[in-house]
Each structure stands twice: as structure tokens, then as C-alpha cells.
mmCIF file of C-alpha atoms in Angstrom:
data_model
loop_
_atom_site.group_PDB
_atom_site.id
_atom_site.type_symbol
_atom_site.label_atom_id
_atom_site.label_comp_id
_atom_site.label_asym_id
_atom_site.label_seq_id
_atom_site.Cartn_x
_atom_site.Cartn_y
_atom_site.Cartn_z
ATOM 1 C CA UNK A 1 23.093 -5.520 22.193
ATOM 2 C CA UNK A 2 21.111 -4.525 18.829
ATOM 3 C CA UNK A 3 22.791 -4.905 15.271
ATOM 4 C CA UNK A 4 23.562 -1.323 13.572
ATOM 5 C CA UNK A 5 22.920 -0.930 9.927
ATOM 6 C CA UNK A 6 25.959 0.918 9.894
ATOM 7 C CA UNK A 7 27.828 -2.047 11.280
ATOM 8 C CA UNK A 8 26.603 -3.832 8.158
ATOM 9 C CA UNK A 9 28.323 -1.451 5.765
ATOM 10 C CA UNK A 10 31.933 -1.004 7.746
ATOM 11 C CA UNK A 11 31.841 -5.062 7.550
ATOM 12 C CA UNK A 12 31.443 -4.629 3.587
ATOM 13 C CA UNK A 13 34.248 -1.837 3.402
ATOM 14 C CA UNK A 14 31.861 0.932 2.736
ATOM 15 C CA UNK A 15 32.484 4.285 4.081
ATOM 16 C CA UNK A 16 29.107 5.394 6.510
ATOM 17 C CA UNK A 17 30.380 8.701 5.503
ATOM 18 C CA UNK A 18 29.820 8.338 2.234
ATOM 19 C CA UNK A 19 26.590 7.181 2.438
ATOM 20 C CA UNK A 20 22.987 8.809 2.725
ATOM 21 C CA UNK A 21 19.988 6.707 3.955
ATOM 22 C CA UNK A 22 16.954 6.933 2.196
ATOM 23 C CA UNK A 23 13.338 5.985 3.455
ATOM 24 C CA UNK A 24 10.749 6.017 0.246
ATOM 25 C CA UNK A 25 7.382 6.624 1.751
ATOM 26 C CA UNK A 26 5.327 9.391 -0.540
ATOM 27 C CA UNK A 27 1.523 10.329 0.340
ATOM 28 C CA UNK A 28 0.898 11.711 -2.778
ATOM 29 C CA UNK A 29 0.937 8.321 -4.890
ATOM 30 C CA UNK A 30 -2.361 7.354 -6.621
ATOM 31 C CA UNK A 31 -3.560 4.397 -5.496
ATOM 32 C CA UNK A 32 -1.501 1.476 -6.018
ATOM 33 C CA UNK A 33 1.570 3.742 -7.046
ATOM 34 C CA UNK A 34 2.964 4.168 -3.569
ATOM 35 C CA UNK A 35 7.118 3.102 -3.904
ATOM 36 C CA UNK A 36 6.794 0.213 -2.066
ATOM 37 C CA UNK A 37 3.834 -1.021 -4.938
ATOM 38 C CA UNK A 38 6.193 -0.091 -7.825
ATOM 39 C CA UNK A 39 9.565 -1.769 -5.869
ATOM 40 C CA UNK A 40 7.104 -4.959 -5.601
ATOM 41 C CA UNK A 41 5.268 -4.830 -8.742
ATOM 42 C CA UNK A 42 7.169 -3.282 -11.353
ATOM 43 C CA UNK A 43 10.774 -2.577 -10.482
ATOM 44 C CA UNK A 44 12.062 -0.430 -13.566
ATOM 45 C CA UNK A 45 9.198 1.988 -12.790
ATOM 46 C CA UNK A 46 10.429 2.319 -8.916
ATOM 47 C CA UNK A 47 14.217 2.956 -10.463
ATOM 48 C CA UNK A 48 12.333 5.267 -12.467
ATOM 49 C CA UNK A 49 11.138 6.814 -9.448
ATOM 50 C CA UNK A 50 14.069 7.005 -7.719
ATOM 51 C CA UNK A 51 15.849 8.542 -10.326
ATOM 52 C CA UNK A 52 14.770 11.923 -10.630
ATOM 53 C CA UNK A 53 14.896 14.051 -7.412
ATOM 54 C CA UNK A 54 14.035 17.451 -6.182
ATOM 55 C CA UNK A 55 16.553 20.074 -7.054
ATOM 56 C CA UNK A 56 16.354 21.602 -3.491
ATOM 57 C CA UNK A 57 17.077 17.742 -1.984
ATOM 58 C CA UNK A 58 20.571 18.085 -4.277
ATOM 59 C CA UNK A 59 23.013 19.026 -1.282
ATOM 60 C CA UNK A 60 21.512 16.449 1.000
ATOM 61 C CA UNK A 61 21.943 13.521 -1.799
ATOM 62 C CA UNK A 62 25.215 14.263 -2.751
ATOM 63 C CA UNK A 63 27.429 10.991 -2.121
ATOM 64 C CA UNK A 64 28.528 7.890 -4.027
ATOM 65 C CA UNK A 65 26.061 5.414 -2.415
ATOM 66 C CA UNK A 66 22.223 5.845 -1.435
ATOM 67 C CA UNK A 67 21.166 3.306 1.187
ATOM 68 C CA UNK A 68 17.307 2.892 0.003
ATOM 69 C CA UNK A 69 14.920 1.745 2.435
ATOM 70 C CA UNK A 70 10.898 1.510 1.452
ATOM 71 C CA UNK A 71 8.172 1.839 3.653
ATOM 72 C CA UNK A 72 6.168 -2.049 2.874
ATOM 73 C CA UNK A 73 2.099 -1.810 3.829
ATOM 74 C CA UNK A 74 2.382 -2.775 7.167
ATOM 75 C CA UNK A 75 4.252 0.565 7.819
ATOM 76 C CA UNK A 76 7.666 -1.590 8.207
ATOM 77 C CA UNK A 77 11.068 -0.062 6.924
ATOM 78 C CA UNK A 78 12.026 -2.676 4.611
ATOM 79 C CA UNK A 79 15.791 -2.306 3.016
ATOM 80 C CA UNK A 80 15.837 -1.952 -0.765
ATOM 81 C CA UNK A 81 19.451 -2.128 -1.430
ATOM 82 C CA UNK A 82 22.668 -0.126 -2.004
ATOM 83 C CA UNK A 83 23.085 1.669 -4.873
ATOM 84 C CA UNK A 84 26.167 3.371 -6.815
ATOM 85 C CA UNK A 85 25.042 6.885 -7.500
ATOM 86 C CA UNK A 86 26.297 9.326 -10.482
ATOM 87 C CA UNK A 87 24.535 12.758 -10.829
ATOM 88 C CA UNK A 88 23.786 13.490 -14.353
ATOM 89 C CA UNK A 89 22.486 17.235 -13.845
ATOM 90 C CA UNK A 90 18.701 18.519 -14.945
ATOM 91 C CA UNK A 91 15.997 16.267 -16.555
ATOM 92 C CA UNK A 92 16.669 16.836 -20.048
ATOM 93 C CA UNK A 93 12.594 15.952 -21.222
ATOM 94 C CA UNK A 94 9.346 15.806 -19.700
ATOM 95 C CA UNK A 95 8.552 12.709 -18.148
ATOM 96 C CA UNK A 96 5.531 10.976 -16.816
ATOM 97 C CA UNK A 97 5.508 10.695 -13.209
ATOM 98 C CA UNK A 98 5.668 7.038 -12.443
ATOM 99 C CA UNK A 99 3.617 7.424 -8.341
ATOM 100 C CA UNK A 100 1.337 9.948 -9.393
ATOM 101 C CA UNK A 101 -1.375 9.853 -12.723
ATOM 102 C CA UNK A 102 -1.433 12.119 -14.782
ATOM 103 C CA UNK A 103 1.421 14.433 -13.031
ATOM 104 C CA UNK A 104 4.663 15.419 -15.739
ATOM 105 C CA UNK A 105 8.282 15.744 -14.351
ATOM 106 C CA UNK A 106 9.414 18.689 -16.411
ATOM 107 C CA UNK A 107 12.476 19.227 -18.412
ATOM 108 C CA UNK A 108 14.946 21.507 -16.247
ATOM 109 C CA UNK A 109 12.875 21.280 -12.849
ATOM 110 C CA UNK A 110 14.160 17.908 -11.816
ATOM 111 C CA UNK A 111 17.507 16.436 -10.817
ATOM 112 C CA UNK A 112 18.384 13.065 -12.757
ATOM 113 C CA UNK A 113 20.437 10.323 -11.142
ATOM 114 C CA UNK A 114 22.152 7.298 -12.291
ATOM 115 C CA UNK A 115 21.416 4.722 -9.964
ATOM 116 C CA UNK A 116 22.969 1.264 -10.016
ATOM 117 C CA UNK A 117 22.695 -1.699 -7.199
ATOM 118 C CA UNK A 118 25.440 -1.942 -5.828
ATOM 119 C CA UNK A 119 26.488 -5.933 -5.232
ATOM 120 C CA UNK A 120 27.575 -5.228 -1.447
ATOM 121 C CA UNK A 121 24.270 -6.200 1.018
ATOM 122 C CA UNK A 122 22.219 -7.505 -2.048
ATOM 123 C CA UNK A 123 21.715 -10.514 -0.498
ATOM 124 C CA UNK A 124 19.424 -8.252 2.415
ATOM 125 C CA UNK A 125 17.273 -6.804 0.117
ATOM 126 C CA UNK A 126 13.326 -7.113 0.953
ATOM 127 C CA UNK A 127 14.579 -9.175 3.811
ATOM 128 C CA UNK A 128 16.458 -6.654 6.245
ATOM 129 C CA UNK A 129 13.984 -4.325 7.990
ATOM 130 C CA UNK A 130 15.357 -0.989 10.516
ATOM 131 C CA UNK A 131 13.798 1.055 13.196
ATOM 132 C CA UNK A 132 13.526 4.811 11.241
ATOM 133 C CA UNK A 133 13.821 6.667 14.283
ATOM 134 C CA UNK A 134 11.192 9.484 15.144
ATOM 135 C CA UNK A 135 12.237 11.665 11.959
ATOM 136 C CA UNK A 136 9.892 9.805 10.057
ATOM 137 C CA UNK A 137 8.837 13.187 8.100
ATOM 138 C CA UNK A 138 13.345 13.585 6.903
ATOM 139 C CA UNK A 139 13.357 10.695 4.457
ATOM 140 C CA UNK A 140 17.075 11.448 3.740
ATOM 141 C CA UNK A 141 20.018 11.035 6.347
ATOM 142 C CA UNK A 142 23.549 11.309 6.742
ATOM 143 C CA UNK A 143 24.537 7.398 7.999
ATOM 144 C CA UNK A 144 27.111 8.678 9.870
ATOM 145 C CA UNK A 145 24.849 10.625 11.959
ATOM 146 C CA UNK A 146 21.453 8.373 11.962
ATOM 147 C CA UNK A 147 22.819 4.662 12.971
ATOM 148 C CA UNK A 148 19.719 2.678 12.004
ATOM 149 C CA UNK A 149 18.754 -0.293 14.447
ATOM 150 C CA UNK A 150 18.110 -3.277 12.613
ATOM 151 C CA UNK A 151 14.664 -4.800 14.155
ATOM 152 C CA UNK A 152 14.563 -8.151 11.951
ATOM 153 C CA UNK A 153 16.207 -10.014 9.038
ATOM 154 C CA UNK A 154 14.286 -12.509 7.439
ATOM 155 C CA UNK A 155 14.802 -15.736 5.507
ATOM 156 C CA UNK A 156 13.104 -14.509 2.141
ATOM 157 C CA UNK A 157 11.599 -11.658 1.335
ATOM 158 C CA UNK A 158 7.588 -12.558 1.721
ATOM 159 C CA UNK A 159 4.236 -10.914 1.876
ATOM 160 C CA UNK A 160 2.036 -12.002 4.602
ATOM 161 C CA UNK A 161 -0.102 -14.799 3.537
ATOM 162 C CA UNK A 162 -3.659 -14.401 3.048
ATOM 163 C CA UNK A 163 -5.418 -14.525 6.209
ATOM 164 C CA UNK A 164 -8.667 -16.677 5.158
ATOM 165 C CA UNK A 165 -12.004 -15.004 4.270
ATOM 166 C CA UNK A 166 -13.145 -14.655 8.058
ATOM 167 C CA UNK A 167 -10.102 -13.377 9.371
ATOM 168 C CA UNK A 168 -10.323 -11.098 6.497
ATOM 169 C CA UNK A 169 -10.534 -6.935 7.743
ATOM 170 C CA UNK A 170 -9.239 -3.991 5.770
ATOM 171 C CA UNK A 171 -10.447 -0.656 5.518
ATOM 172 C CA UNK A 172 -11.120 0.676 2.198
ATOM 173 C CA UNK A 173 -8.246 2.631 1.953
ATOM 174 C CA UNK A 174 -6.131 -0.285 2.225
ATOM 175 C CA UNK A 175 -7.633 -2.393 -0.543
ATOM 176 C CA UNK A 176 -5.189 -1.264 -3.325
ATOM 177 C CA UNK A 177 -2.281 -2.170 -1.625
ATOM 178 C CA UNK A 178 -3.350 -5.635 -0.538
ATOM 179 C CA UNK A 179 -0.790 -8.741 -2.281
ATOM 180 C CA UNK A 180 -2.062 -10.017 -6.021
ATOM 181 C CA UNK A 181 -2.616 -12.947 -4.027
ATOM 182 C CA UNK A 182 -4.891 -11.456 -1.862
ATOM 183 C CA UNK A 183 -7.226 -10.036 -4.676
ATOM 184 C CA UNK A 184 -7.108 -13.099 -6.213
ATOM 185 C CA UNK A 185 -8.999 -14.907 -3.458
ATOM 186 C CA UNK A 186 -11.099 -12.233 -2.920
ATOM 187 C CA UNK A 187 -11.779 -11.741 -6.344
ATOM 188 C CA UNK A 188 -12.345 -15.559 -6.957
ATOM 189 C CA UNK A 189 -15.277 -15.520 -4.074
ATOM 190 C CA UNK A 190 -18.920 -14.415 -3.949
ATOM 191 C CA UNK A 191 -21.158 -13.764 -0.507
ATOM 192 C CA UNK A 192 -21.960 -11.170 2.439
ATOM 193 C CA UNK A 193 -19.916 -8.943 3.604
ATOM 194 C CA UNK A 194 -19.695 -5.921 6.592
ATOM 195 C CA UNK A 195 -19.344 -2.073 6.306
ATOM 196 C CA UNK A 196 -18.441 -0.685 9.891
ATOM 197 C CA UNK A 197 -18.382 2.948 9.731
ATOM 198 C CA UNK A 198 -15.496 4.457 11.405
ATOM 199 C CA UNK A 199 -17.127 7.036 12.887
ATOM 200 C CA UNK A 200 -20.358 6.238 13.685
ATOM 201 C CA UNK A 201 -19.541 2.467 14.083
ATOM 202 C CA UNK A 202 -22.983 1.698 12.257
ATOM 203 C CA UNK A 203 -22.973 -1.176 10.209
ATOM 204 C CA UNK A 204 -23.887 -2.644 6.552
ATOM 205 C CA UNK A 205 -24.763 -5.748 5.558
ATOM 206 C CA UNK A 206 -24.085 -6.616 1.668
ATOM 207 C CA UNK A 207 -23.589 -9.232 -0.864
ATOM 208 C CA UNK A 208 -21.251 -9.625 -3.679
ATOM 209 C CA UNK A 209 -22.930 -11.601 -6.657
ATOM 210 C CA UNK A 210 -21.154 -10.446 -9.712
ATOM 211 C CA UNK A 211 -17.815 -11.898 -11.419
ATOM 212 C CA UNK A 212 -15.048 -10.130 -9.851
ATOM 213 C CA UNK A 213 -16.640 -11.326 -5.839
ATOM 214 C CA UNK A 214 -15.970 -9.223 -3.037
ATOM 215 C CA UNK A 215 -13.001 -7.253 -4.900
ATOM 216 C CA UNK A 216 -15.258 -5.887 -7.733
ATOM 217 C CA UNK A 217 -17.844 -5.132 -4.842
ATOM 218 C CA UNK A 218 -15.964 -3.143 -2.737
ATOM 219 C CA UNK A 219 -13.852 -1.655 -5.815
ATOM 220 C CA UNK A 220 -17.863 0.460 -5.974
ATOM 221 C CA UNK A 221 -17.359 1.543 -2.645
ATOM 222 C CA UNK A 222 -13.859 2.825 -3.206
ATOM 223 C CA UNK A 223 -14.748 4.793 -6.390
ATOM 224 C CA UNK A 224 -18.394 6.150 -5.592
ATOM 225 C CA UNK A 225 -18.004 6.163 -1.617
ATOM 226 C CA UNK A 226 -21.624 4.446 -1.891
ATOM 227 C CA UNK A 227 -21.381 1.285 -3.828
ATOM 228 C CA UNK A 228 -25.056 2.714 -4.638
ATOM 229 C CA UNK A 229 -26.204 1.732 -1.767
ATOM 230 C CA UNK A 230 -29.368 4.651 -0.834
ATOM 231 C CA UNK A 231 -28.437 4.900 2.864
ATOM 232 C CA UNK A 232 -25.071 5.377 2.057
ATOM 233 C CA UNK A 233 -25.648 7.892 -0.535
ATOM 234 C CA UNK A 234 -26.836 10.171 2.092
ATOM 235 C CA UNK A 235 -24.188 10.138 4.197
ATOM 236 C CA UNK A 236 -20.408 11.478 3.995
ATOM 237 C CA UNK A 237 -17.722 8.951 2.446
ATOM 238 C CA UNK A 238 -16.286 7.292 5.164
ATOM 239 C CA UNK A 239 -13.020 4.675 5.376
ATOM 240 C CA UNK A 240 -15.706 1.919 5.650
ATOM 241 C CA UNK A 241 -13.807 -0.954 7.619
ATOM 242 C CA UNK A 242 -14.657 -4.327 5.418
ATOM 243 C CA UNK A 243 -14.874 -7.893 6.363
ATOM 244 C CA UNK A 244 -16.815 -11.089 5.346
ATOM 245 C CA UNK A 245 -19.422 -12.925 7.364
ATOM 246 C CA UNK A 246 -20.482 -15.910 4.981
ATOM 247 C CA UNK A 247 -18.240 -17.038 1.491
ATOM 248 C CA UNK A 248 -20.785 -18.433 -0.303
ATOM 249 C CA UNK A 249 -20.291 -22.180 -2.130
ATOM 250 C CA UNK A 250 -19.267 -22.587 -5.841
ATOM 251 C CA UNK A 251 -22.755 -23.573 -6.914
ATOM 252 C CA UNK A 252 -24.433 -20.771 -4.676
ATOM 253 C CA UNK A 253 -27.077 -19.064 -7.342
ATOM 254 C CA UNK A 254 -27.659 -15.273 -6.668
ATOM 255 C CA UNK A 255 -30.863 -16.147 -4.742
ATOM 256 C CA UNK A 256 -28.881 -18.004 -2.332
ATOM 257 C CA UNK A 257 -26.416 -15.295 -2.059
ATOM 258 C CA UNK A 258 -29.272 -12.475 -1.172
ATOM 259 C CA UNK A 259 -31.317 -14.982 1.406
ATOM 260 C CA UNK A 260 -27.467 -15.379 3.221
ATOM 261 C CA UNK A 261 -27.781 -11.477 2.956
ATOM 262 C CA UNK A 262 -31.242 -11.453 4.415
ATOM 263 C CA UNK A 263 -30.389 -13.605 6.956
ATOM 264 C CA UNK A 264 -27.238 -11.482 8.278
ATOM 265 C CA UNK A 265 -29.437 -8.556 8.260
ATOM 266 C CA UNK A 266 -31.706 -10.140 10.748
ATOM 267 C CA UNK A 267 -28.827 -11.363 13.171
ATOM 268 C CA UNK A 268 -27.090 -8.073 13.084
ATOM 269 C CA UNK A 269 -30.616 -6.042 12.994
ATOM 270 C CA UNK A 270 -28.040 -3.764 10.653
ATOM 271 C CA UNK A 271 -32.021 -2.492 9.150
ATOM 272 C CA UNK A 272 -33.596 -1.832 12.622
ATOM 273 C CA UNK A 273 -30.207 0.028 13.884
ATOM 274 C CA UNK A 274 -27.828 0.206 11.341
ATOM 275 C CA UNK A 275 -27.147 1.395 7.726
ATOM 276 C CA UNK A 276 -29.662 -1.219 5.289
ATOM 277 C CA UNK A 277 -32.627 0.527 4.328
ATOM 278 C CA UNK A 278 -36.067 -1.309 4.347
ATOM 279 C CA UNK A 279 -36.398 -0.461 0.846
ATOM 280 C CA UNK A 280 -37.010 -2.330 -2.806
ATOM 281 C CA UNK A 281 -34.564 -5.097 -3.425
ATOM 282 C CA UNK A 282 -34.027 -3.169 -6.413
ATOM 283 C CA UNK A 283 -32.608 -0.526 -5.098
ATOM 284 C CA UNK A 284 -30.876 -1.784 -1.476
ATOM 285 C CA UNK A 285 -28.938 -5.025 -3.971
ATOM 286 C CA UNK A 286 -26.885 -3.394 -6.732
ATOM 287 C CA UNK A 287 -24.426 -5.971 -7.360
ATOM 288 C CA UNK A 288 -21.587 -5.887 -9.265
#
């Protein structure tokens, strides 16, 4: 018999019917804005985002309490707490959008909430995780009429651990959102990696020489689509899939680093039948 959210709040004398569910997943973030980044990384800035609502949304969040769930990076509906909620009418000033650069909340076109966390189920927060429903696109409902399953409670809230440099395989798109933990080892480490194109499944073979490793690599192939790489140039971006072949050792000079590189090339034949170009080392090996 599976556990009801809903079960959760009658236990704690909370009124489903006074309650609307909320599910914070927004597409439009700038990288490494997304709600669940902000809830993680800086919390005032998710109350922040939270806070101000569209004015058309007003009937449907009209109640005392917003259950607020947050979509985590492994697409899991992770509970973010109960919260006491007091309208306080339009946005009175402009203010900077906390998900999206560079985008103003304007005075007058916003509803402004006061949100507070409500004691009652703190104790479940980043640890309690639901089953949406297929209405993933309606990120508010009514509790009383959208009983949420509960699919697993954990001991603490944790990120997945980092995997280990050869388990290691993210598409581009992904990078931003990765743990600080993660870029931190990746960061810390120089040596070859792998470009897979999606779409054509080709493959790259690269190094990462410079100071930030494999993080300030790929960061090139985020921002450019390229890296600067002359085969990829003269393709379409793509959401390159990324992984490492060979972590190179502490006292590795940059010559080692490339003849790894060489070597990888030849195994894979990634110049013969994939995307390395039998060109200049000065222009195939722009490190960062």
C-alpha cells in the first residue's frame, strides 16, 4: 500500500484543502539558475524566487500553505517544505530576476508573497521525494484533488557522490548543474577526454592541459560550441556527450598530456573516422 503525501499533512493537522502543491521546475533559467540550483546553492535567492508570482497564477495560489516541491537534476521531485503564505498584492519596485540574467520583474506586473517555512514536515525537507503524476506541464495543484505518492524518503538530504573520472559521462548541457564537488574534481584534474556527437555518434579525442582541467576545457565547448577545435567549427553545435579516457598524474608535463592524446587518437582512429583533423598541433590542441 503506498504512503500519500496527503496522509503526511492530515497526521500534522493540516487541512489538504487548504493547501496547493507546488512543483518548481522552470526552462527558462540561465544556466546554473534553475530553482533547484538556487534552493541548493543560495537559499534566500530561491525564496526570492518563489516570492513573486504571475498575476494570472493568483486564483490558483490562493491558500494559507504552499506545499513546494523542486525538480533536483536527476529529474526527481524532491520536497522543499511547507510554507505559511500571506499575499501582499503587486510588486511595489523592479526587481532583478533571480533564474534568469539580465531579465527585470517589474513594479505592478508581478504578484508578491510572503512566504514563511512552516515548522510542520521540516524535518522531510530535501529528503522526501513524490511521484508528480503525468501533469508534469501544471506545476500548481489543489492537494485535495492531486494525492501525491511518496516514492522514497531518505536519511539526509545528499547529492550523488562523484562517480570517479572513468565512470564520469555528462552531456554538455548538464555540466552547470553538476554538485561543487563534482567540479572540484574535475576541475582539480588534467588529461584526454571524449566528444560523442549525439547525432552523428562521431567522436573527438582531446586533452585538457590548462589550470582549471577538464572543467575549464569543456567550459570552451559550452560557450563557443567548438572549444576551437577546426573540425568542430564546421559543423552545427551539438550536446556533445563528454567523458574521460586517461586522468593524467600530478607530475604529467603538457607533452605527456598530448602523447596520451596521440595515443587515444590512434586506438579510437577518431582522425581516420571521426572528428580530429590531421592538421598542425597548433591548431587541432588549443588548451585551456
Amino acid at each position: 500500500m503506498p504512503i500519500m503525501f496527503n496522509t503526511l499533512l492530515k497526521e500534522a493537522g493540516v487541512p489538504v484543502t487548504e493547501v496547493r502543491l507546488l512543483r518548481h521546475k522552470d526552462k527558462r533559467a540561465t544556466r546554473g539558475r534553475s530553482p533547484y540550483e538556487l534552493w541548493r546553492d543560495d537559499r534566500p535567492q530561491f525564496e526570492l524566487y518563489q516570492s513573486f508570482q504571475s498575476i494570472r497564477n493568483r486564483p490558483k495560489l490562493s491558500a494559507p500553505y504552499w506545499a513546494v516541491f523542486i525538480v533536483n537534476l536527476n529529474d526527481e521531485t524532491m520536497f522543499g517544505g511547507l510554507y505559511g503564505v500571506q499575499y501582499r498584492g503587486l510588486l511595489d519596485r523592479d526587481l532583478p530576476s533571480p533564474h534568469v540574467k539580465n531579465e527585470i520583474a517589474k513594479a505592478g506586473t508581478e504578484d508578491e508573497y510572503e512566504l514563511t517555512v512552516d515548522p510542520v514536515l521540516s524535518d522531510l525537507i530535501g529528503r522526501l521525494f513524490i511521484d508528480w503524476g503525468p501533469g508534469a506541464l501544471a506545476w500548481v495543484h489543489y492537494a485535495d484533488r492531486h494525492d501525491k505518492r511518496i516514492t522514497e524518503l531518505r536519511t539526509a538530504f545528499q547529492e550523488e557522490a562523484f562517480p570517479g573520472f572513468l565512470n564520469f559521462i555528462q552531456p554538455l548541457s548538464k555540466l552547470s548543474k553538476l554538485p561543487v564537488s563534482w567540479t572540484t574534481a574535475l576541475k582539480s584534474s588534467r588529461g584526454v577526454y571524449l566528444l560523442t556527437c549525439p547525432r552523428t555518434k562521431e567522436q573527438y579525442v582531446g586533452s585538457a592541459t590548462g589550470e582549471e582541467g577538464f572543467w575549464g576545457r569543456w567550459q570552451e565547448y559550452v560557450h563557443t560550441g567548438h572549444g576551437g577545435n577546426v573540425a568542430l567549427k564546421s559543423r552545427d553545435p551539438s550536446d556533445y556527450q563528454v567523458s574521460i579516457l586517461e586522468v593524467a598524474g600530478t607530475s604529467a608535463t603538457v607533452e605527456d598530456v598530448l602523447r596520451m592524446e596521440t595515443r587515444w587518437q590512434r586506438k579510437l582512429q577518431s582522425k581516420d573516422m571521426g572528428l580530429n583533423r590531421n592538421l598542425a598541433r597548433g591548431l587541432d590542441h588549443q588548451q585551456t
